[in-house]
Coordinates of C-alpha atoms in Angstrom, one line a residue:
Chain A
X197 CA 0.0 0.0 0.0
X198 CA 1.3 3.4 -1.0
X199 CA 1.9 5.3 2.2
X200 CA 1.0 8.6 0.5
X201 CA -2.4 7.4 -0.4
X202 CA -5.5 9.3 0.5
X203 CA -8.8 7.8 1.5
X204 CA -11.9 8.8 3.2
X205 CA -12.7 7.6 6.7
X206 CA -16.2 6.6 7.8
X207 CA -18.2 9.1 9.8
X208 CA -18.6 8.6 13.5
X209 CA -22.0 7.9 15.0
X210 CA -22.4 11.5 16.1
X211 CA -21.7 12.7 12.6
X212 CA -24.2 10.4 11.0
X213 CA -27.0 12.0 13.0
X214 CA -26.6 15.2 11.0
X215 CA -27.1 15.3 7.2
X216 CA -23.8 15.9 5.5
X217 CA -23.1 15.6 1.9
X218 CA -19.9 14.3 0.5
X219 CA -18.7 16.5 -2.2
X220 CA -17.3 15.2 -5.5
X221 CA -13.6 15.2 -5.5
X222 CA -10.7 14.0 -7.5
X223 CA -7.1 13.2 -6.5
X224 CA -4.0 13.7 -8.6
X225 CA -0.6 12.4 -7.4
X226 CA 2.8 13.5 -8.5
X227 CA 6.3 12.9 -7.3
X228 CA 6.4 15.8 -4.9
X229 CA 2.8 16.4 -4.0
X230 CA -0.8 15.3 -4.0
X231 CA -3.5 17.6 -5.3
X232 CA -7.1 17.2 -4.4
X233 CA -9.9 19.0 -6.2
X234 CA -13.1 19.3 -4.4
X235 CA -16.4 20.6 -5.9
X236 CA -18.3 22.8 -3.4
X237 CA -20.9 24.7 -5.4
X238 CA -22.7 27.4 -3.3
X239 CA -20.0 27.4 -0.6
X240 CA -18.5 30.8 0.1
X241 CA -14.8 31.0 1.1
X242 CA -15.8 32.2 4.5
X243 CA -18.1 29.3 5.1
X244 CA -15.4 26.7 4.5
X245 CA -13.3 25.2 7.2
X246 CA -10.3 23.0 6.6
X247 CA -8.5 21.5 9.6
X248 CA -5.7 18.9 9.9
X249 CA -5.5 16.8 13.0
X250 CA -4.0 13.4 13.8
X251 CA -3.1 12.8 10.2
X252 CA -6.6 13.5 9.1
X253 CA -7.9 16.4 7.0
X254 CA -11.4 17.5 7.7
X255 CA -13.2 19.8 5.4
X256 CA -16.6 21.4 6.1
X257 CA -18.4 23.8 3.9
X258 CA -21.8 25.2 4.5
X259 CA -23.9 25.9 1.5
X260 CA -25.0 29.5 1.9
X261 CA -28.6 30.0 1.1
X262 CA -28.9 33.6 0.3
X263 CA -32.1 33.4 -1.8
X264 CA -34.7 35.9 -0.8
X265 CA -37.8 34.6 0.9
X266 CA -39.9 35.7 -2.0
X267 CA -38.3 33.1 -4.2
X268 CA -40.7 30.1 -4.6
X269 CA -39.0 26.8 -5.5
X270 CA -40.5 25.2 -8.6
X271 CA -37.9 22.5 -8.9
X272 CA -34.8 21.6 -6.9
X273 CA -31.9 19.4 -7.7
X274 CA -29.2 21.1 -5.6
X275 CA -28.5 20.2 -2.0
X276 CA -29.0 22.1 1.2
X277 CA -26.9 21.8 4.2
X278 CA -23.2 21.1 4.7
X279 CA -20.6 19.4 2.6
X280 CA -18.1 17.4 4.6
X281 CA -15.1 15.4 3.6
X282 CA -12.6 13.6 5.7
X283 CA -9.3 12.6 4.1
X284 CA -6.7 10.4 5.8
X285 CA -3.3 11.7 4.9
X286 CA -0.4 9.4 4.3
X287 CA 2.5 9.5 6.7
X288 CA 4.6 11.1 4.0
X289 CA 2.5 14.2 3.8
X290 CA 4.0 17.5 5.0
X291 CA 1.1 18.6 7.2
X292 CA 2.4 22.0 7.9
X293 CA 2.7 22.9 4.3
X294 CA -0.8 22.0 3.0
X295 CA -2.3 24.7 0.9
X296 CA -6.0 25.3 0.2
X297 CA -7.2 27.6 -2.6
X298 CA -10.9 28.2 -3.0
X299 CA -12.2 29.8 -6.1
X300 CA -15.7 29.8 -7.7
X301 CA -17.0 26.9 -5.6
X302 CA -14.0 24.7 -6.2
X303 CA -11.3 23.9 -3.6
X304 CA -7.8 22.9 -4.6
X305 CA -5.8 21.3 -1.9
X306 CA -2.1 20.8 -2.4
X307 CA -0.5 18.4 0.0
X308 CA 3.3 18.3 -0.4
X309 CA 5.4 15.3 0.5
X310 CA 7.9 15.7 3.3
X311 CA 11.4 16.5 2.0
X312 CA 12.7 13.1 3.2
X313 CA 10.0 11.3 1.2
X314 CA 10.6 13.2 -2.1
X315 CA 12.6 11.4 -4.7
X316 CA 16.2 12.5 -4.4
X317 CA 18.9 12.5 -7.0
X318 CA 22.2 11.2 -5.7
X319 CA 25.2 12.6 -7.4
X320 CA 27.6 10.0 -8.8
X321 CA 31.2 10.9 -8.1
Chain B
X291 CA -19.8 9.7 -10.7
X292 CA -22.4 7.6 -9.0
X293 CA -23.1 10.4 -6.6
X294 CA -23.6 12.8 -9.5
X295 CA -26.1 10.5 -11.2
X296 CA -28.1 10.0 -8.1
X297 CA -28.8 13.6 -7.7
X298 CA -29.0 14.8 -11.3
X299 CA -31.4 12.4 -13.0
X300 CA -34.7 13.3 -11.4
X301 CA -35.8 16.0 -13.8
X302 CA -38.9 14.3 -15.0
X303 CA -40.8 14.8 -11.8
X304 CA -40.7 18.5 -11.8
X305 CA -43.3 21.1 -12.3
X306 CA -41.5 22.4 -15.3
X307 CA -41.1 18.9 -16.7
X308 CA -42.9 19.8 -19.8
X309 CA -40.6 22.7 -20.3
X310 CA -37.4 20.8 -19.8
X311 CA -35.7 20.5 -23.1
X312 CA -36.4 17.1 -24.6
X313 CA -32.9 16.9 -26.0
X314 CA -31.7 16.2 -22.5
X315 CA -33.7 13.1 -22.1
X316 CA -33.5 9.8 -24.1
X317 CA -36.0 10.3 -26.8
X318 CA -37.7 7.9 -29.2
X319 CA -38.1 10.6 -31.8
X320 CA -34.4 10.8 -32.5
X321 CA -32.2 7.8 -33.1
X322 CA -29.3 7.8 -30.6
X323 CA -26.7 7.5 -33.3
X324 CA -27.6 10.9 -34.7
X325 CA -24.4 12.8 -34.2
X326 CA -26.2 16.1 -33.6
X327 CA -27.5 14.7 -30.3
X328 CA -24.3 13.0 -29.2
X329 CA -21.8 15.8 -29.7
X330 CA -21.6 16.8 -26.1
X331 CA -22.4 13.4 -24.5
X332 CA -19.3 13.8 -22.3
X333 CA -20.5 17.1 -21.0
X334 CA -21.6 17.2 -17.4
X335 CA -25.2 17.9 -16.8
X336 CA -25.2 20.2 -13.8
X337 CA -27.9 20.2 -11.1
X338 CA -30.5 22.9 -11.8
X339 CA -33.0 24.7 -9.6
X340 CA -35.9 26.7 -10.8
X341 CA -37.5 29.5 -8.7
X342 CA -39.9 32.2 -9.3
X343 CA -41.2 35.3 -7.6
X344 CA -43.8 37.8 -8.7
X345 CA -41.8 39.3 -11.5
X346 CA -39.0 36.8 -12.4
X347 CA -38.1 33.3 -13.0
X348 CA -34.7 32.2 -11.7
X349 CA -32.6 29.3 -13.0
X350 CA -29.6 28.2 -10.9
X351 CA -27.0 25.7 -12.0
X352 CA -24.2 24.2 -9.9
X353 CA -21.1 24.6 -12.0
X354 CA -18.1 24.8 -9.7
X355 CA -14.6 25.7 -10.8
X356 CA -15.3 27.8 -13.9
X357 CA -14.4 31.4 -14.6
X358 CA -17.3 33.6 -15.6
X359 CA -15.7 34.1 -19.0
X360 CA -15.8 30.3 -19.6
X361 CA -19.5 30.2 -19.2
X362 CA -22.0 30.9 -22.0
X363 CA -25.7 31.6 -21.6
X364 CA -27.6 31.7 -24.8
X365 CA -31.2 32.1 -25.7
X366 CA -32.4 30.4 -28.9
X367 CA -36.1 31.0 -29.5
X368 CA -37.5 30.0 -26.1
X369 CA -34.6 27.6 -25.2
X370 CA -32.1 28.8 -22.6
X371 CA -28.8 27.1 -23.2
X372 CA -26.2 26.9 -20.4
X373 CA -22.8 25.9 -21.5
X374 CA -19.2 26.0 -20.3
X375 CA -15.8 24.6 -20.9
X376 CA -12.5 24.7 -19.0
X377 CA -9.2 23.0 -19.0
X378 CA -8.1 20.8 -16.2
X379 CA -4.7 19.3 -15.5
X380 CA -4.8 15.7 -14.5
X381 CA -2.6 12.7 -14.2
X382 CA -3.0 12.0 -17.9
X383 CA -2.3 15.6 -19.0
X384 CA -4.7 18.4 -19.6
X385 CA -8.3 17.6 -20.3
X386 CA -11.4 19.6 -21.0
X387 CA -14.3 19.7 -18.7
X388 CA -17.6 20.9 -20.3
X389 CA -21.1 21.2 -19.1
X390 CA -24.3 21.7 -21.0
X391 CA -27.9 22.0 -20.0
X392 CA -30.9 23.6 -21.6
X393 CA -34.2 24.7 -20.3
X394 CA -37.2 25.7 -22.3
X395 CA -38.8 28.9 -21.0
X396 CA -42.4 29.7 -21.0
X397 CA -43.7 32.3 -23.6
X398 CA -44.4 35.0 -21.2
X399 CA -40.9 36.2 -20.4
X400 CA -38.9 39.3 -21.4
X401 CA -36.2 37.6 -23.4
X402 CA -34.2 40.8 -24.0
X403 CA -34.0 41.5 -20.2
X404 CA -32.5 38.2 -19.2
X405 CA -29.4 38.5 -17.0
X406 CA -26.8 36.1 -15.6
X407 CA -24.5 36.1 -12.6
X408 CA -21.8 33.6 -11.5
X409 CA -20.9 33.4 -7.8
X410 CA -19.3 30.6 -5.6
X411 CA -19.7 28.2 -8.5
X412 CA -23.4 28.8 -8.9
X413 CA -24.8 30.3 -12.1
X414 CA -28.0 32.3 -11.6
X415 CA -30.0 33.4 -14.6
X416 CA -32.8 35.9 -13.9
X417 CA -35.6 35.9 -16.4
X418 CA -38.1 38.7 -16.0
X419 CA -41.7 37.8 -16.6
X420 CA -43.7 39.7 -19.2
X421 CA -46.0 42.3 -17.6
X422 CA -49.1 40.4 -18.6
X423 CA -48.1 37.4 -16.5
X424 CA -47.6 39.3 -13.3
X425 CA -50.4 38.9 -10.8
X426 CA -52.8 41.9 -11.1
X427 CA -55.3 42.9 -8.7
X428 CA -58.7 43.5 -10.3
X429 CA -60.9 45.8 -8.4
X430 CA -64.3 44.5 -7.8
X431 CA -66.9 47.1 -8.3
X432 CA -70.1 47.1 -6.4

């Protein structure tokens, strides 16, 4: 098993009691970093929380519902509530250097590998 | 993808079902090998909400990760077309992500006054109703 792998962890009992939605996301790995793209339509930057603890990254984004009361719904396909995603980081991840960029309802997480885990070129003398 | 399909395929039950563009649904009228109706078969079909108030219809589509300049909103006769394309880098190099959805509008709208806004990955199209369709109070004389 690749130690830099990323996978979701099951929600705890308490978490299951509240309705969360898992956002769509994709993972791209390269030699030096792992990038995760998460789709969070309707989530404003200020309503998004990303925390890292115990080798787990937790992401929570509330869908802001700023529609006026006068709007009457004729048909709905979008979700209401909170997006939540838990990612287990591999032990090669450099947790202090994780970067999160939110733009237009899409979050880009960049998780670099620790220096020691990056491929190193050894000079031949 | 499974998650996407689960949420996005329920358009036949809506109040506006009859307005929903039939091109989006599998149709018996057109053979599926007709290239005209396959050209964007890889395009995402974003989730759409319809709302109304006294003077407007609103169409909202969830299309995260685009720039507003990468989104097109077109009106063809009474068909509102929502389209977009963007590049994305992936493990297998750059690829293009596109979306397409169309909505048929009722007749009683002010087509020339339609406006669109893109915020937090949600596209909102505001479609003013024609004056005649707004609720009017009729005075009852004695």
